[in-house]
Amino acid sequence: SSGINAEYGIFVDLEPSVIDEARSGTYRQLFHPEQLQSGKEDAANNYARGHYTVGREMIDASIDKIRKLTDNCNGLQGFLVFHSFGGGTGSGFTSLLLERLSVDYGKKSKLEF
């Protein structure tokens, strides 16, 4: 073991404005374009749209990006998930994401903030 830890991040939003700012803003050099994923429409701050409709359209692409990063890890310890808790779209999509992470990476830690 080299003793080096590496953190990886994927940034997902169901509507494009926040991710577009990360792509083109002042700090764009901090983010690799493959780590940024955004939807095409606003999900109207609605839990059901984040979980069942708009989020359902994006979940496979998000899981594929996560799988790409985790396949390159030789000692994956878990996931840190930062999201909104207000009951809107972010909460809906995150509950869907955590369900899928539990299926695909059952025993790995999943911490929410």
Tab-separated table of N, CA and C in Angstrom, residues 46-102:
chain	number	residue	atom	x	y	z
A	46	ASN	N	-39.799	19.337	-5.714
A	46	ASN	CA	-40.842	18.370	-5.420
A	46	ASN	C	-40.204	16.996	-5.188
A	47	TYR	N	-40.386	16.452	-3.990
A	47	TYR	CA	-39.794	15.165	-3.627
A	47	TYR	C	-40.151	14.073	-4.636
A	48	ALA	N	-41.413	13.980	-5.003
A	48	ALA	CA	-41.866	12.909	-5.903
A	48	ALA	C	-41.187	13.006	-7.265
A	49	ARG	N	-41.012	14.220	-7.782
A	49	ARG	CA	-40.324	14.374	-9.074
A	49	ARG	C	-38.854	13.991	-8.947
A	50	GLY	N	-38.249	14.293	-7.821
A	50	GLY	CA	-36.854	13.915	-7.615
A	50	GLY	C	-36.661	12.418	-7.456
A	51	HIS	N	-37.660	11.743	-6.938
A	51	HIS	CA	-37.547	10.309	-6.685
A	51	HIS	C	-38.124	9.460	-7.815
A	52	TYR	N	-39.264	9.861	-8.344
A	52	TYR	CA	-39.999	8.984	-9.258
A	52	TYR	C	-39.915	9.355	-10.739
A	53	THR	N	-39.748	10.633	-11.077
A	53	THR	CA	-39.800	10.994	-12.503
A	53	THR	C	-38.463	11.535	-12.994
A	54	VAL	N	-38.172	12.781	-12.714
A	54	VAL	CA	-36.936	13.400	-13.209
A	54	VAL	C	-35.711	12.671	-12.656
A	55	GLY	N	-35.728	12.348	-11.391
A	55	GLY	CA	-34.614	11.630	-10.780
A	55	GLY	C	-34.430	10.233	-11.351
A	56	ARG	N	-35.528	9.563	-11.628
A	56	ARG	CA	-35.472	8.204	-12.189
A	56	ARG	C	-34.784	8.210	-13.555
A	57	GLU	N	-34.938	9.318	-14.298
A	57	GLU	CA	-34.286	9.440	-15.608
A	57	GLU	C	-32.777	9.600	-15.481
A	58	MET	N	-32.304	10.135	-14.350
A	58	MET	CA	-30.874	10.415	-14.182
A	58	MET	C	-30.125	9.391	-13.345
A	59	ILE	N	-30.823	8.524	-12.652
A	59	ILE	CA	-30.159	7.661	-11.683
A	59	ILE	C	-29.172	6.696	-12.324
A	60	ASP	N	-29.509	6.124	-13.458
A	60	ASP	CA	-28.594	5.165	-14.081
A	60	ASP	C	-27.287	5.818	-14.491
A	61	ALA	N	-27.355	7.013	-15.057
A	61	ALA	CA	-26.134	7.732	-15.436
A	61	ALA	C	-25.305	8.075	-14.197
A	62	SER	N	-25.977	8.436	-13.104
A	62	SER	CA	-25.264	8.758	-11.867
A	62	SER	C	-24.572	7.523	-11.298
A	63	ILE	N	-25.276	6.412	-11.267
A	63	ILE	CA	-24.698	5.161	-10.762
A	63	ILE	C	-23.530	4.725	-11.649
A	64	ASP	N	-23.656	4.918	-12.957
A	64	ASP	CA	-22.544	4.570	-13.866
A	64	ASP	C	-21.306	5.407	-13.576
A	65	LYS	N	-21.480	6.691	-13.309
A	65	LYS	CA	-20.341	7.547	-12.966
A	65	LYS	C	-19.708	7.096	-11.645
A	66	ILE	N	-20.541	6.754	-10.692
A	66	ILE	CA	-20.034	6.269	-9.403
A	66	ILE	C	-19.289	4.955	-9.608
A	67	ARG	N	-19.855	4.066	-10.393
A	67	ARG	CA	-19.218	2.775	-10.649
A	67	ARG	C	-17.853	2.951	-11.313
A	68	LYS	N	-17.742	3.885	-12.256
A	68	LYS	CA	-16.458	4.156	-12.909
A	68	LYS	C	-15.398	4.560	-11.899
A	69	LEU	N	-15.785	5.445	-10.970
A	69	LEU	CA	-14.831	5.892	-9.965
A	69	LEU	C	-14.493	4.781	-8.972
A	70	THR	N	-15.496	4.023	-8.543
A	70	THR	CA	-15.235	2.986	-7.550
A	70	THR	C	-14.444	1.817	-8.133
A	71	ASP	N	-14.590	1.579	-9.433
A	71	ASP	CA	-13.808	0.512	-10.068
A	71	ASP	C	-12.316	0.814	-10.034
A	72	ASN	N	-11.964	2.085	-9.941
A	72	ASN	CA	-10.557	2.481	-9.885
A	72	ASN	C	-10.005	2.497	-8.461
A	73	CYS	N	-10.848	2.193	-7.488
A	73	CYS	CA	-10.417	2.183	-6.084
A	73	CYS	C	-9.998	0.778	-5.684
A	74	ASN	N	-8.892	0.679	-4.949
A	74	ASN	CA	-8.514	-0.635	-4.457
A	74	ASN	C	-8.851	-0.801	-2.975
A	75	GLY	N	-9.413	0.226	-2.357
A	75	GLY	CA	-9.806	0.116	-0.958
A	75	GLY	C	-10.986	1.010	-0.640
A	76	LEU	N	-12.049	0.882	-1.425
A	76	LEU	CA	-13.230	1.719	-1.218
A	76	LEU	C	-13.773	1.507	0.189
A	77	GLN	N	-13.928	2.611	0.924
A	77	GLN	CA	-14.428	2.516	2.289
A	77	GLN	C	-15.889	2.897	2.421
A	78	GLY	N	-16.364	3.774	1.568
A	78	GLY	CA	-17.759	4.166	1.674
A	78	GLY	C	-18.052	5.425	0.897
A	79	PHE	N	-19.206	6.003	1.207
A	79	PHE	CA	-19.703	7.161	0.480
A	79	PHE	C	-20.120	8.255	1.450
A	80	LEU	N	-19.782	9.488	1.124
A	80	LEU	CA	-20.292	10.658	1.823
A	80	LEU	C	-21.254	11.334	0.865
A	81	VAL	N	-22.483	11.533	1.291
A	81	VAL	CA	-23.506	12.109	0.426
A	81	VAL	C	-23.966	13.423	1.046
A	82	PHE	N	-23.736	14.507	0.330
A	82	PHE	CA	-24.144	15.839	0.782
A	82	PHE	C	-25.365	16.244	-0.036
A	83	HIS	N	-26.465	16.545	0.636
A	83	HIS	CA	-27.697	16.867	-0.076
A	83	HIS	C	-28.606	17.725	0.775
A	84	SER	N	-29.674	18.202	0.157
A	84	SER	CA	-30.660	18.993	0.881
A	84	SER	C	-31.595	18.059	1.658
A	85	PHE	N	-32.127	18.579	2.749
A	85	PHE	CA	-33.029	17.798	3.592
A	85	PHE	C	-34.426	18.408	3.664
A	86	GLY	N	-34.706	19.381	2.829
A	86	GLY	CA	-35.956	20.127	2.941
A	86	GLY	C	-37.185	19.430	2.410
A	87	GLY	N	-37.045	18.223	1.883
A	87	GLY	CA	-38.205	17.509	1.388
A	87	GLY	C	-38.487	17.740	-0.082
A	88	GLY	N	-37.595	18.446	-0.762
A	88	GLY	CA	-37.800	18.742	-2.175
A	88	GLY	C	-37.091	17.751	-3.076
A	89	THR	N	-36.724	18.243	-4.235
A	89	THR	CA	-36.129	17.410	-5.266
A	89	THR	C	-34.848	16.722	-4.808
A	90	GLY	N	-33.979	17.457	-4.117
A	90	GLY	CA	-32.717	16.877	-3.639
A	90	GLY	C	-32.952	15.721	-2.689
A	91	SER	N	-33.930	15.852	-1.837
A	91	SER	CA	-34.263	14.758	-0.917
A	91	SER	C	-34.797	13.548	-1.667
A	92	GLY	N	-35.637	13.790	-2.652
A	92	GLY	CA	-36.202	12.689	-3.429
A	92	GLY	C	-35.143	11.946	-4.218
A	93	PHE	N	-34.286	12.689	-4.915
A	93	PHE	CA	-33.244	12.044	-5.703
A	93	PHE	C	-32.250	11.321	-4.797
A	94	THR	N	-31.912	11.935	-3.675
A	94	THR	CA	-30.938	11.306	-2.776
A	94	THR	C	-31.478	10.019	-2.183
A	95	SER	N	-32.748	9.968	-1.839
A	95	SER	CA	-33.292	8.710	-1.313
A	95	SER	C	-33.225	7.622	-2.377
A	96	LEU	N	-33.470	7.975	-3.635
A	96	LEU	CA	-33.342	7.022	-4.728
A	96	LEU	C	-31.888	6.582	-4.896
A	97	LEU	N	-30.966	7.533	-4.830
A	97	LEU	CA	-29.539	7.228	-4.950
A	97	LEU	C	-29.076	6.304	-3.823
A	98	LEU	N	-29.490	6.593	-2.609
A	98	LEU	CA	-29.079	5.750	-1.477
A	98	LEU	C	-29.659	4.341	-1.574
A	99	GLU	N	-30.867	4.227	-2.102
A	99	GLU	CA	-31.435	2.888	-2.337
A	99	GLU	C	-30.538	2.101	-3.293
A	100	ARG	N	-30.138	2.737	-4.383
A	100	ARG	CA	-29.310	2.065	-5.383
A	100	ARG	C	-27.918	1.759	-4.843
A	101	LEU	N	-27.348	2.685	-4.068
A	101	LEU	CA	-26.043	2.415	-3.468
A	101	LEU	C	-26.118	1.241	-2.507
A	102	SER	N	-27.218	1.119	-1.781
A	102	SER	CA	-27.382	-0.007	-0.852
A	102	SER	C	-27.463	-1.330	-1.588
